[in-house]
Short mmCIF file of C-alpha atoms in Angstrom, two decimals:
data_model
loop_
_atom_site.label_atom_id
_atom_site.label_comp_id
_atom_site.label_asym_id
_atom_site.label_seq_id
_atom_site.Cartn_x
_atom_site.Cartn_y
_atom_site.Cartn_z
CA MET A 5 0.25 -0.23 -0.02
CA PRO A 6 1.62 3.41 -1.18
CA ALA A 7 2.51 5.70 1.76
CA GLU A 8 0.17 8.46 0.83
CA THR A 9 -2.85 5.75 1.13
CA ILE A 10 -2.26 4.68 4.14
CA ALA A 11 -5.13 5.11 6.89
CA THR A 12 -7.05 3.50 9.38
CA ASP A 13 -10.62 1.75 9.10
CA ARG A 14 -12.12 4.97 10.83
CA GLY A 15 -10.98 7.25 7.74
CA THR A 16 -8.16 8.95 9.29
CA PRO A 17 -6.22 11.19 6.70
CA ALA A 18 -2.91 9.53 5.22
CA LEU A 19 0.04 10.93 6.83
CA ARG A 20 1.09 12.78 3.64
CA THR A 21 -2.27 14.44 3.63
CA ARG A 22 -1.98 15.39 7.14
CA LEU A 23 1.33 16.94 6.66
CA LEU A 24 0.17 18.90 3.49
CA VAL A 25 -2.41 20.54 5.47
CA ALA A 26 0.11 21.13 8.25
CA VAL A 27 2.09 23.14 6.11
CA LEU A 28 -0.01 24.31 3.75
CA GLY A 29 -2.44 25.73 6.54
CA PRO A 30 0.07 27.87 8.04
CA LEU A 31 1.52 28.95 4.65
CA LEU A 32 -2.01 30.11 3.91
CA ALA A 33 -2.59 31.82 7.06
CA ALA A 34 0.86 33.64 6.56
CA ALA A 35 -0.12 34.64 3.37
CA ILE A 36 -3.65 36.21 4.21
CA LEU A 37 -1.61 37.80 7.26
CA ILE A 38 0.99 39.17 4.25
CA GLY A 39 -2.12 40.34 2.10
CA VAL A 40 -3.72 42.43 5.04
CA VAL A 41 -0.22 44.09 5.96
CA GLY A 42 0.44 44.50 2.35
CA ALA A 43 -2.49 46.13 1.41
CA THR A 44 -2.10 48.48 4.39
CA LEU A 45 1.09 49.26 3.47
CA ILE A 46 0.22 49.80 -0.37
CA ALA A 47 -2.72 52.15 0.70
CA ASP A 48 -0.30 54.36 2.75
CA VAL A 49 2.27 54.48 0.03
CA VAL A 50 -0.14 55.38 -2.52
CA ARG A 51 -1.62 58.06 -0.30
CA ARG A 52 1.99 59.48 0.99
CA THR A 53 2.99 59.44 -2.90
CA ASN A 54 0.05 61.51 -4.37
CA ASP A 55 -0.11 63.48 -1.53
CA ARG A 56 3.46 64.60 -1.81
CA VAL A 57 2.71 65.53 -5.66
CA LEU A 58 -0.71 67.17 -4.39
CA GLY A 59 1.64 69.15 -1.79
CA GLY A 60 3.88 70.00 -4.43
CA ALA A 61 1.02 71.76 -6.43
CA LEU A 62 -0.24 73.27 -3.29
CA GLY A 63 3.28 75.12 -2.66
CA ALA A 64 3.73 76.29 -6.22
CA ILE A 65 0.49 78.08 -5.80
CA ALA A 66 0.90 79.46 -2.41
CA GLU A 67 4.07 80.84 -3.15
CA THR A 68 2.78 83.12 -5.95
CA VAL A 69 0.32 84.83 -3.32
CA GLN A 70 1.55 88.16 -2.70
CA VAL A 71 0.58 91.72 -1.58
CA GLU A 72 1.02 94.68 -4.36
CA ARG A 73 -0.49 97.98 -3.33
CA GLY A 74 -2.36 96.91 -0.40
CA GLU A 75 -4.12 93.98 -2.54
CA VAL A 76 -3.41 90.28 -2.35
CA THR A 77 -2.55 89.22 -5.82
CA LEU A 78 -2.33 85.40 -7.69
CA ASP A 79 -0.39 84.32 -10.56
CA LEU A 80 -1.53 80.73 -11.24
CA PRO A 81 1.47 78.78 -12.46
CA ALA A 82 0.29 76.26 -15.20
CA ALA A 83 3.47 73.88 -13.93
CA ALA A 84 1.47 73.44 -10.65
CA PHE A 85 -1.62 71.81 -12.74
CA GLY A 86 0.67 69.94 -14.72
CA MET A 87 2.25 67.88 -11.75
CA LEU A 88 -1.52 66.75 -11.13
CA GLU A 89 -2.18 65.15 -14.62
CA ASN A 90 -2.07 61.26 -15.02
CA THR A 91 -3.58 58.63 -17.06
CA GLU A 92 -7.01 58.74 -15.07
CA ARG A 93 -7.72 62.12 -15.85
CA ASP A 94 -8.71 62.90 -12.40
CA ASN A 95 -10.43 66.43 -12.17
CA VAL A 96 -8.44 68.99 -10.16
CA TYR A 97 -9.86 71.89 -8.12
CA TYR A 98 -8.61 74.77 -6.26
CA ARG A 99 -9.86 77.84 -4.10
CA VAL A 100 -8.06 80.75 -3.12
CA ALA A 101 -9.85 82.93 -0.43
CA VAL A 102 -8.79 85.97 1.53
CA GLY A 103 -10.74 85.40 4.82
CA SER A 104 -14.37 84.84 3.65
CA ASP A 105 -13.40 86.37 0.44
CA LEU A 106 -12.98 84.35 -2.58
CA LEU A 107 -10.20 85.62 -4.64
CA THR A 108 -9.99 82.63 -7.35
CA GLY A 109 -11.15 79.28 -7.86
CA TYR A 110 -14.27 77.38 -6.92
CA ALA A 111 -16.36 79.09 -4.43
CA ASP A 112 -18.28 75.78 -3.08
CA LEU A 113 -14.79 73.59 -2.98
CA PRO A 114 -15.26 72.54 1.05
CA ALA A 115 -13.54 75.44 3.16
CA PRO A 116 -11.66 75.03 6.39
CA ASP A 117 -11.77 76.60 9.69
CA PRO A 118 -8.89 79.31 9.41
CA ALA A 119 -8.33 78.66 13.30
CA THR A 120 -7.63 74.90 12.72
CA LEU A 121 -5.08 75.59 10.29
CA ALA A 122 -1.16 76.08 11.14
CA ILE A 123 0.38 79.08 9.19
CA ASP A 124 2.66 77.54 6.55
CA VAL A 125 2.19 74.26 7.14
CA PRO A 126 0.09 72.00 4.70
CA ARG A 127 -2.99 69.75 5.86
CA TYR A 128 -4.47 66.75 3.99
CA ARG A 129 -7.73 65.46 4.36
CA PHE A 130 -10.79 63.69 2.33
CA ALA A 131 -14.05 65.37 1.49
CA ARG A 132 -16.64 64.73 -0.82
CA TYR A 133 -17.36 67.09 -3.42
CA ARG A 134 -19.91 66.93 -6.75
CA ASP A 135 -20.70 63.20 -5.46
CA GLN A 136 -17.24 62.33 -5.53
CA LYS A 137 -14.66 61.74 -2.90
CA ILE A 138 -11.64 63.87 -3.34
CA ARG A 139 -8.42 64.69 -1.66
CA ILE A 140 -7.68 68.36 -0.50
CA ALA A 141 -4.56 69.97 0.32
CA GLU A 142 -4.79 73.22 2.17
CA VAL A 143 -2.56 75.79 3.76
CA ARG A 144 -2.92 79.47 5.72
CA ARG A 145 -0.79 81.91 4.92
CA SER A 146 -0.20 85.32 6.80
CA LEU A 147 0.96 88.15 4.50
CA PRO A 148 2.03 91.65 5.79
CA ARG A 149 -0.30 94.62 5.85
CA ILE A 150 -3.18 91.71 5.41
CA ASP A 151 -5.27 91.17 8.76
CA LYS A 152 -7.47 88.30 7.29
CA PRO A 153 -5.87 84.75 6.65
CA VAL A 154 -4.95 83.71 3.31
CA ILE A 155 -6.35 80.04 2.70
CA VAL A 156 -5.01 78.27 -0.19
CA GLN A 157 -6.83 74.59 -1.67
CA ILE A 158 -6.27 72.44 -4.27
CA ALA A 159 -7.59 69.11 -4.54
CA GLU A 160 -8.39 66.12 -7.10
CA THR A 161 -10.32 63.01 -7.42
CA LEU A 162 -8.98 59.61 -6.37
CA ASP A 163 -9.40 57.70 -9.89
CA ASN A 164 -5.77 57.43 -10.34
CA ARG A 165 -5.28 56.33 -6.58
CA GLY A 166 -7.56 53.68 -6.93
CA ALA A 167 -6.25 52.70 -10.18
CA LEU A 168 -2.64 52.61 -8.80
CA THR A 169 -3.65 50.74 -5.49
CA ARG A 170 -5.47 48.18 -7.38
CA ARG A 171 -2.41 47.25 -9.72
CA LEU A 172 -0.38 47.14 -6.84
CA MET A 173 -2.82 44.76 -4.82
CA LEU A 174 -3.18 42.61 -7.91
CA ALA A 175 0.31 42.50 -8.14
CA LEU A 176 0.70 41.30 -4.51
CA LEU A 177 -2.03 38.65 -4.92
CA ILE A 178 -0.34 36.98 -8.01
CA GLY A 179 2.70 36.91 -6.11
CA GLU A 180 1.07 35.24 -3.22
CA CYS A 181 -0.76 32.70 -5.49
CA VAL A 182 2.36 31.94 -7.39
CA LEU A 183 4.03 31.24 -3.91
CA VAL A 184 1.02 29.20 -2.59
CA GLY A 185 0.84 27.04 -5.86
CA ALA A 186 4.38 26.38 -6.15
CA ALA A 187 4.80 25.37 -2.74
CA ALA A 188 1.75 23.05 -2.97
CA LEU A 189 3.45 21.64 -6.21
CA LEU A 190 6.90 21.16 -4.57
CA LEU A 191 5.47 20.06 -1.27
CA ARG A 192 4.11 16.48 -2.54
CA PRO A 193 7.62 15.21 -3.92
CA ALA A 194 9.43 16.92 -1.21
CA LEU A 195 7.00 14.87 1.41
CA GLY A 196 7.39 11.85 -0.46
CA TRP A 197 11.26 12.29 -0.20
CA SER A 198 10.86 12.97 3.21
CA LEU A 199 8.88 9.76 4.04
CA ARG A 200 11.13 7.54 2.20
CA PRO A 201 13.03 6.64 5.57
CA LEU A 202 9.05 5.87 6.84
CA ALA A 203 8.40 3.66 3.75
CA ARG A 204 12.13 1.73 4.34
CA LEU A 205 10.74 1.10 7.95
CA ARG A 206 7.10 -0.07 7.01
CA GLY A 207 9.33 -2.48 4.37
CA ALA A 208 11.33 -4.15 7.19
CA VAL A 209 8.51 -4.79 9.41
CA GLU A 210 6.40 -6.28 6.24
CA ALA A 211 9.02 -8.47 5.32
CA ARG A 212 9.03 -10.35 8.40
CA ASP A 213 5.61 -11.69 7.36
CA GLU A 214 7.08 -13.51 4.40
CA ARG A 215 9.53 -15.68 6.54
CA ALA A 216 8.36 -18.96 7.79
CA ARG A 217 9.71 -18.59 11.27
CA PRO A 218 9.07 -15.75 13.41
CA ASP A 219 12.15 -13.54 13.48
CA PHE A 220 12.58 -11.59 16.42
CA SER A 221 15.82 -10.05 15.42
CA PRO A 222 16.22 -6.08 15.46
CA LEU A 223 15.18 -4.39 12.34
CA ASP A 224 17.56 -4.00 9.27
CA THR A 225 16.24 -0.44 8.17
CA GLY A 226 19.70 1.45 7.55
CA PRO A 227 20.13 4.78 8.63
CA LEU A 228 17.05 6.51 10.03
CA PRO A 229 15.99 10.35 10.80
CA SER A 230 16.28 11.28 14.54
CA GLU A 231 12.45 11.31 14.58
CA LEU A 232 12.33 7.70 13.40
CA ARG A 233 15.02 6.57 15.64
CA PRO A 234 12.97 6.30 18.89
CA LEU A 235 10.08 4.35 16.71
CA ALA A 236 12.23 1.82 15.68
CA GLY A 237 14.45 1.33 18.80
CA ALA A 238 10.76 0.83 20.76
CA PHE A 239 9.92 -1.49 18.05
CA ASP A 240 13.63 -3.40 18.34
CA ARG A 241 12.54 -3.43 22.22
CA LEU A 242 8.90 -5.23 21.50
CA LEU A 243 10.53 -7.63 19.20
CA ALA A 244 13.47 -8.46 22.29
CA GLN A 245 10.38 -8.85 24.67
CA LEU A 246 8.67 -11.13 22.42
CA ASP A 247 11.67 -13.35 21.87
CA THR A 248 12.07 -13.29 25.61
CA ALA A 249 8.41 -14.11 25.91
CA THR A 250 8.51 -16.85 23.21
CA VAL A 251 11.67 -18.44 24.51
CA GLY A 252 10.15 -18.46 27.86
CA VAL A 253 7.15 -20.12 26.74
CA ARG A 254 8.98 -22.95 24.70
CA ARG A 255 11.10 -23.55 27.79
CA PHE A 256 8.14 -23.74 30.03
CA THR A 257 6.29 -25.67 28.06
CA ALA A 258 9.06 -28.21 27.83
CA ASP A 259 9.86 -28.38 31.58
CA ALA A 260 6.16 -28.57 32.29
CA SER A 261 6.05 -31.51 29.89
CA HIS A 262 8.85 -33.34 31.62
CA GLN A 263 7.72 -32.79 35.00
CA MET A 264 3.96 -33.93 34.58
CA ARG A 265 5.38 -36.93 32.44
CA THR A 266 6.65 -38.47 35.89
CA PRO A 267 3.48 -38.78 37.41
CA LEU A 268 1.45 -39.51 34.35
CA SER A 269 3.86 -42.65 34.20
CA VAL A 270 3.16 -43.44 37.83
CA LEU A 271 -0.33 -43.21 37.07
CA LYS A 272 -0.11 -45.48 34.26
CA VAL A 273 1.97 -48.07 35.72
CA GLN A 274 0.28 -48.22 39.18
CA VAL A 275 -3.45 -48.44 36.97
CA ALA A 276 -1.76 -51.74 35.37
CA LEU A 277 -0.63 -53.39 38.49
CA ALA A 278 -4.36 -52.37 40.00
CA ARG A 279 -6.02 -54.64 37.27
CA ARG A 280 -3.33 -57.64 37.48
CA GLY A 281 -2.72 -57.64 41.10
CA SER A 282 -4.07 -59.13 44.36
CA ASP A 283 -6.01 -57.13 46.56
CA ALA A 284 -3.25 -56.02 48.60
CA GLU A 285 -1.47 -54.93 45.59
CA ARG A 286 -4.48 -53.03 44.45
CA ARG A 287 -4.77 -51.20 47.43
CA GLU A 288 -0.96 -50.45 47.64
CA ALA A 289 -1.62 -49.34 43.53
CA LEU A 290 -4.19 -46.99 44.34
CA ASP A 291 -2.19 -45.20 47.24
CA GLU A 292 0.39 -44.64 44.79
CA ILE A 293 -2.27 -43.36 42.58
CA ALA A 294 -3.49 -40.93 44.63
CA ASP A 295 -0.47 -40.03 45.78
CA ALA A 296 0.56 -39.11 41.74
CA VAL A 297 -2.68 -37.52 41.39
CA VAL A 298 -1.98 -35.24 44.21
CA ARG A 299 1.40 -34.61 43.30
CA LEU A 300 -0.03 -33.65 39.66
CA GLU A 301 -2.59 -31.56 40.87
CA ARG A 302 -0.12 -29.70 42.86
CA LEU A 303 1.87 -29.13 39.88
CA VAL A 304 -1.09 -28.02 38.11
CA THR A 305 -2.02 -25.50 40.53
CA GLN A 306 1.78 -24.26 40.75
CA LEU A 307 1.89 -23.78 36.94
CA LEU A 308 -1.11 -21.96 36.69
CA ALA A 309 -0.29 -19.47 40.06
CA LEU A 310 3.21 -18.78 37.87
CA ALA A 311 1.19 -18.10 34.87
CA ARG A 312 -0.84 -15.57 36.92
CA ALA A 313 2.52 -14.14 38.61
CA GLU A 314 4.30 -13.52 35.13
CA GLU A 315 0.67 -12.50 33.37
CA ALA A 316 1.42 -9.89 30.99
CA GLY A 317 -0.53 -6.42 30.26
CA VAL A 318 -1.85 -3.87 32.22
CA SER A 319 -2.22 -4.52 35.82
CA ALA A 320 -5.16 -4.32 38.10
CA PRO A 321 -5.47 -1.17 40.07
CA LEU A 322 -3.45 -1.36 43.49
CA GLU A 323 -5.14 -1.94 46.53
CA ALA A 324 -4.40 -1.49 50.36
CA VAL A 325 -3.93 -4.97 51.49
CA ASP A 326 -3.62 -5.92 55.34
CA LEU A 327 -0.77 -8.20 55.69
CA ARG A 328 -1.57 -9.79 58.92
CA GLU A 329 -5.42 -10.80 57.64
CA VAL A 330 -3.39 -12.32 54.49
CA ALA A 331 -0.88 -14.11 56.67
CA ALA A 332 -3.84 -15.49 59.13
CA ALA A 333 -6.04 -16.63 55.98
CA VAL A 334 -2.80 -18.38 54.68
CA ILE A 335 -1.99 -20.24 58.15
CA THR A 336 -5.78 -21.11 57.66
CA ARG A 337 -5.00 -22.59 54.21
CA GLN A 338 -1.99 -24.31 55.39
CA ILE A 339 -2.96 -25.56 59.14
CA LYS A 340 -4.32 -29.04 57.81
CA HIS A 341 -1.00 -29.50 55.80
CA ALA A 342 1.15 -28.39 58.80
CA ILE A 343 -0.76 -30.59 61.04
CA GLU A 344 0.13 -33.81 58.92
CA ALA A 345 3.72 -32.88 58.64
CA GLY A 346 3.99 -31.95 62.61
CA ILE A 347 4.91 -28.52 61.84
CA ASP A 348 3.54 -25.60 64.27
CA LEU A 349 2.50 -22.13 62.19
CA THR A 350 2.83 -18.77 63.91
CA LEU A 351 2.18 -15.40 63.41
CA GLU A 352 4.43 -12.61 65.03
CA GLY A 353 3.90 -9.15 65.14
CA GLU A 354 2.79 -6.13 67.18
CA GLY A 355 -0.56 -5.20 67.61
CA THR A 356 -4.04 -6.48 66.26
CA ALA A 357 -3.76 -4.60 63.18
CA GLY A 358 -1.06 -5.64 60.72
CA PRO A 359 0.77 -3.32 58.43
CA VAL A 360 -1.05 -2.37 55.56
CA VAL A 361 0.75 -2.25 51.97
CA SER A 362 0.00 -1.03 48.26
CA GLY A 363 -0.36 -4.14 46.28
CA HIS A 364 -2.94 -6.97 45.10
CA ARG A 365 -3.93 -9.25 47.59
CA THR A 366 -3.87 -12.20 45.25
CA LEU A 367 -0.57 -12.01 44.69
CA ILE A 368 0.77 -11.37 48.35
CA PHE A 369 -1.50 -14.67 49.26
CA GLU A 370 0.55 -16.61 46.63
CA ILE A 371 3.86 -15.44 47.90
CA LEU A 372 3.11 -16.21 51.37
CA SER A 373 1.34 -19.64 50.45
CA ASN A 374 4.36 -20.73 48.86
CA LEU A 375 6.65 -19.84 51.15
CA VAL A 376 4.86 -21.38 54.11
CA ASP A 377 4.40 -24.48 52.17
CA ASN A 378 8.28 -24.61 51.43
CA GLY A 379 8.54 -24.12 54.88
CA ILE A 380 6.26 -26.99 56.03
CA ARG A 381 7.36 -29.28 52.99
CA TYR A 382 10.90 -29.20 53.61
CA ASN A 383 11.03 -29.04 57.29
CA ARG A 384 11.89 -31.77 59.92
CA ARG A 385 9.05 -33.14 61.86
CA GLY A 386 8.19 -30.84 65.13
CA GLY A 387 9.86 -27.53 63.28
CA THR A 388 8.19 -24.01 63.33
CA VAL A 389 7.20 -22.12 60.49
CA SER A 390 6.94 -18.40 61.38
CA ILE A 391 5.75 -15.43 59.67
CA MET A 392 6.83 -12.05 60.88
CA LEU A 393 5.93 -8.85 60.09
CA GLU A 394 7.68 -5.53 60.51
CA ALA A 395 6.94 -1.83 59.42
CA THR A 396 9.33 0.91 59.46
CA GLU A 397 8.95 4.45 57.65
CA ALA A 398 10.95 3.16 54.75
CA ALA A 399 9.56 -0.11 54.03
CA THR A 400 7.34 -3.04 55.12
CA THR A 401 8.76 -6.61 55.34
CA VAL A 402 7.53 -10.33 55.73
CA THR A 403 9.82 -12.80 56.90
CA ILE A 404 9.13 -16.51 56.59
CA ALA A 405 11.46 -18.66 58.89
CA ASP A 406 11.70 -22.55 59.20
CA ASP A 407 13.70 -24.76 61.22
CA GLY A 408 14.76 -26.99 57.86
CA PRO A 409 18.06 -27.98 56.69
CA GLY A 410 18.34 -24.62 54.98
CA ILE A 411 19.90 -23.58 51.51
CA ALA A 412 23.59 -23.08 50.99
CA PRO A 413 24.53 -19.60 50.03
CA GLU A 414 25.91 -20.72 46.68
CA HIS A 415 22.44 -22.15 45.76
CA ARG A 416 20.46 -19.52 46.96
CA GLU A 417 20.20 -17.83 43.49
CA MET A 418 19.52 -20.72 41.38
CA VAL A 419 16.62 -22.05 43.61
CA PHE A 420 14.34 -18.92 42.27
CA ASP A 421 14.61 -20.76 38.66
CA ARG A 422 11.68 -22.84 37.24
CA PHE A 423 11.79 -26.56 38.37
CA VAL A 424 14.87 -26.33 40.21
CA ARG A 425 14.95 -28.82 43.26
CA LEU A 426 18.07 -29.38 45.52
CA GLU A 427 18.48 -32.80 46.97
CA THR A 428 17.18 -32.32 50.34
CA PRO A 429 15.20 -34.65 52.76
CA GLY A 430 11.60 -34.62 51.26
CA SER A 431 12.47 -32.67 48.42
CA SER A 432 10.67 -35.35 46.06
CA GLU A 433 7.47 -33.96 46.90
CA GLY A 434 8.35 -30.54 45.64
CA SER A 435 7.90 -29.55 41.85
CA GLY A 436 10.86 -26.51 42.00
CA LEU A 437 8.02 -23.99 41.18
CA GLY A 438 7.37 -22.34 44.64
CA LEU A 439 10.20 -19.98 44.88
CA ALA A 440 9.89 -18.77 41.00
CA ILE A 441 5.93 -17.99 41.91
CA VAL A 442 7.47 -16.01 44.51
CA ARG A 443 10.23 -13.65 42.72
CA SER A 444 7.53 -13.37 39.59
CA ALA A 445 4.74 -12.07 42.04
CA ALA A 446 6.87 -10.13 44.03
CA ALA A 447 8.51 -8.51 40.76
CA ARG A 448 5.08 -7.35 39.90
CA LEU A 449 4.30 -5.86 42.96
CA ASP A 450 7.68 -4.03 43.23
CA ALA A 451 8.95 -5.90 46.14
CA THR A 452 12.17 -7.63 46.51
CA VAL A 453 12.72 -11.18 47.81
CA ALA A 454 16.08 -12.04 49.50
CA PHE A 455 17.24 -14.49 52.15
CA GLY A 456 18.09 -13.91 55.53
CA ASP A 457 20.82 -14.83 57.76
CA THR A 458 19.84 -17.26 60.16
CA PRO A 459 21.81 -19.85 62.36
CA SER A 460 19.85 -22.74 60.87
CA GLY A 461 16.78 -23.22 58.69
CA THR A 462 15.91 -20.70 55.78
CA ALA A 463 14.84 -17.34 56.09
CA VAL A 464 13.00 -15.60 52.95
CA ILE A 465 12.47 -11.48 53.66
CA ILE A 466 9.83 -9.93 51.29
CA ARG A 467 10.41 -6.09 51.24
CA PHE A 468 7.55 -3.73 50.29
CA VAL A 469 9.29 -0.30 49.68
CA ARG A 470 6.45 2.66 50.90
CA PRO A 471 6.47 5.40 48.26
CA THR A 472 7.87 8.76 48.62
CA GLY A 473 5.76 11.98 48.53
#
């Protein structure tokens, strides 16, 4: 599937389309902003340029106003009106007045209030005259021996200004359209070139589908841009996790089938003996069958517990768990087993209310249940298994101690592996999964598991670190 047509079932636009919109959207917004600013500048430049010409004509007329023999005289220069000639043939109007008396020009041209004009300082304004909008330049002059102010005005219509403004605006619009159009045409091939590394990454992923066996090795994509390297790295880490999980499943399946073969073989042999043997032999065979069934049931139960402890995915929300209540429930569960083995179970800790930790009650129950079961199973008759609770400001610890033969320091790490059993009295009943369950469940609770130093027996310490803040 081409990169530009990639979309989800819900109709999400393709990545190339999204990038085009992301680039062209701001570009169009910038073009509109430039157009608005450009129009303002064009209008200002046209006004200033034409006002300069209009002011030149006003100055040429005002300079000819003189006083001769006590009278104001004026000699209109032709050059003043020649300045205002243009292709649009704008109408030009003028007016020269002494006070309220018209000296020459158009009497009905809108006159200013002389008090609002500064002497010899031109002023420009818009007005309407003969149903047309005009631009007026006007100045007030003070002549010797003349008491009244002399007002000189010259005005023109705005056709030439409007035409010049439209030409400049059209040029600006054409330039912006060419710029945006060229950008749109060039962006598609540019985006195609930019998305080639993504297509290469996709090709490396799709190539894995063509192989007979799953390949979890890192992707061979070649050099990638800095934006895609985290994605490729995350995918490689996911592949590594899948590889680890797959290897673990294969190893787990092989180990489990090997461990289950023994009790199943015992069942098969004892069933055959029960069919052919005497009554005494049948009773003995039935006892062996019952023992094999118990061992098989325990193995299956522990396999399910280990699967729950190593379960992937989103964990359930944490809850407040009372360790004393869980420990009491574990003792209730294991009390029959302890009585049959001649083991005393004790729960130690101050107060009636136990320490509370944040976790999952089921996982904590599995941890304590497996440790207590190991303590009973590998203990001497008449021994003791103790559950000790202790809480400090930094952490809460649960210690399960027994009077059994203990575990040598050099073996303490390997016993956490699956199906590992040490050659100790009573070990034939075990499946080698108890401590593996404990470590996996503790890891999901962010707790640590360690062996404690004891003069005899075994002590396993579960440490729950209290969150700060």
